[in-house]
XYZ file of C-alpha atoms in Angstrom:
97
model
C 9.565 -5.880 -4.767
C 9.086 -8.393 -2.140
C 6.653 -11.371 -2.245
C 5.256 -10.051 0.918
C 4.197 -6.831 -1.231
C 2.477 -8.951 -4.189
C -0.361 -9.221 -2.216
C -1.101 -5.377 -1.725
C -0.315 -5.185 -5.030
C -3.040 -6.407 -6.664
C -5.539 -4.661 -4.400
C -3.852 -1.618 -4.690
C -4.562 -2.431 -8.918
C -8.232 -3.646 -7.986
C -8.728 -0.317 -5.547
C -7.626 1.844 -8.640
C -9.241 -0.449 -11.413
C -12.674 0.626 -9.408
C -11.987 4.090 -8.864
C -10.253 5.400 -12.182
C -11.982 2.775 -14.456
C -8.954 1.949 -15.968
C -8.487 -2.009 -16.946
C -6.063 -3.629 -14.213
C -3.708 -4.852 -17.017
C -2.461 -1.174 -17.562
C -2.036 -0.316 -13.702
C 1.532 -2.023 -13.635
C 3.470 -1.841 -10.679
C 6.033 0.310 -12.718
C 3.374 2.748 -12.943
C 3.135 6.250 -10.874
C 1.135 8.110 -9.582
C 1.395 10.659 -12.054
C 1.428 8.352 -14.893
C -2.160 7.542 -13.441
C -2.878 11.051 -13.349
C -3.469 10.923 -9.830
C -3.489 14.402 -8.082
C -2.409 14.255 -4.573
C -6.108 14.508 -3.184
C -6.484 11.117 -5.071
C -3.590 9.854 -3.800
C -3.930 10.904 0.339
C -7.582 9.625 0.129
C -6.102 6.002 -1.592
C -3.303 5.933 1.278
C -6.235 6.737 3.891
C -8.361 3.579 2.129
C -5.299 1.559 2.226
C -4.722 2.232 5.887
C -8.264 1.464 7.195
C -8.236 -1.634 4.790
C -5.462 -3.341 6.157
C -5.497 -1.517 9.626
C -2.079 0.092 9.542
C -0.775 3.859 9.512
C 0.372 4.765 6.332
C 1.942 8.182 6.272
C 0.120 10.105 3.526
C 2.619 12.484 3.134
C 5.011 9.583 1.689
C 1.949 10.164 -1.490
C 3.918 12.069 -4.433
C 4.001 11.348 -8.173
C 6.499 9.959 -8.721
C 5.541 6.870 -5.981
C 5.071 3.784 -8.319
C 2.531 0.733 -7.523
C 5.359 -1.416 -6.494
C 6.746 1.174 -4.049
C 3.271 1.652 -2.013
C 2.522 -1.982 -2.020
C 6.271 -2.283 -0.331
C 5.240 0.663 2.404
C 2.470 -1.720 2.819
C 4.125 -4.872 3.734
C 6.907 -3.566 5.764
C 3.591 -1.871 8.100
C 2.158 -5.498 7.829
C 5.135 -6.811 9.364
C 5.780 -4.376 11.729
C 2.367 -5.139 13.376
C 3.018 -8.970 12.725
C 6.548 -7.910 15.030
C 4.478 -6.085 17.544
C 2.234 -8.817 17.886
C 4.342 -11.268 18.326
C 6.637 -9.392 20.967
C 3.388 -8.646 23.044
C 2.328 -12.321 23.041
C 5.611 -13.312 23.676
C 5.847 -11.358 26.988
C 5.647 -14.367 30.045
C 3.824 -12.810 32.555
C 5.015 -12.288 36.317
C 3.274 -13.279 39.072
């Protein structure tokens, strides 16, 4: 996992802490979402919650059981940079005139 991903991490393990009620020290990144006994309803609407939260498109159909914590948290950062790359290509753009 990269240390750009530790970040979504943990509130991926705080967004499931609060809506399965399990403790965060079980929801390793290791874990799937089947081994959270997440069904894929559970698992679109997190992906959908993720999106909005960091304002990125994260394709919901990516969502299967066998996805672990550390994988989602990576989908997460490499959308986080690609917007960080997008941003910084359209500020970068010298304007003619």
């Amino acid at each position: 996992m990269s240390q750009h991903a530790q970040q979504p991490l943990d509130h991926i393990r705080t967004y499931l802490a609060s809506a399965s009620g399990l403790p965060e020290s079980e929801l390793t990144g290791d874990r799937t979402f089947e081994s959270l006994e997440l069904d894929s309803i559970a698992q679109v609407e997190m992906f959908v919650t993720l999106s909005d939260h960091y304002g990125i498109h994260l394709d919901d159909s990516l969502a299967n059981g066998e996805m672990t914590l550390h994988q989602t948290a990576d989908l997460i950062a490499e959308a986080l940079e690609g917007v960080d790359r997008q941003r910084q290509d359209s500020g970068s753009a010298v304007p003619q005139g």
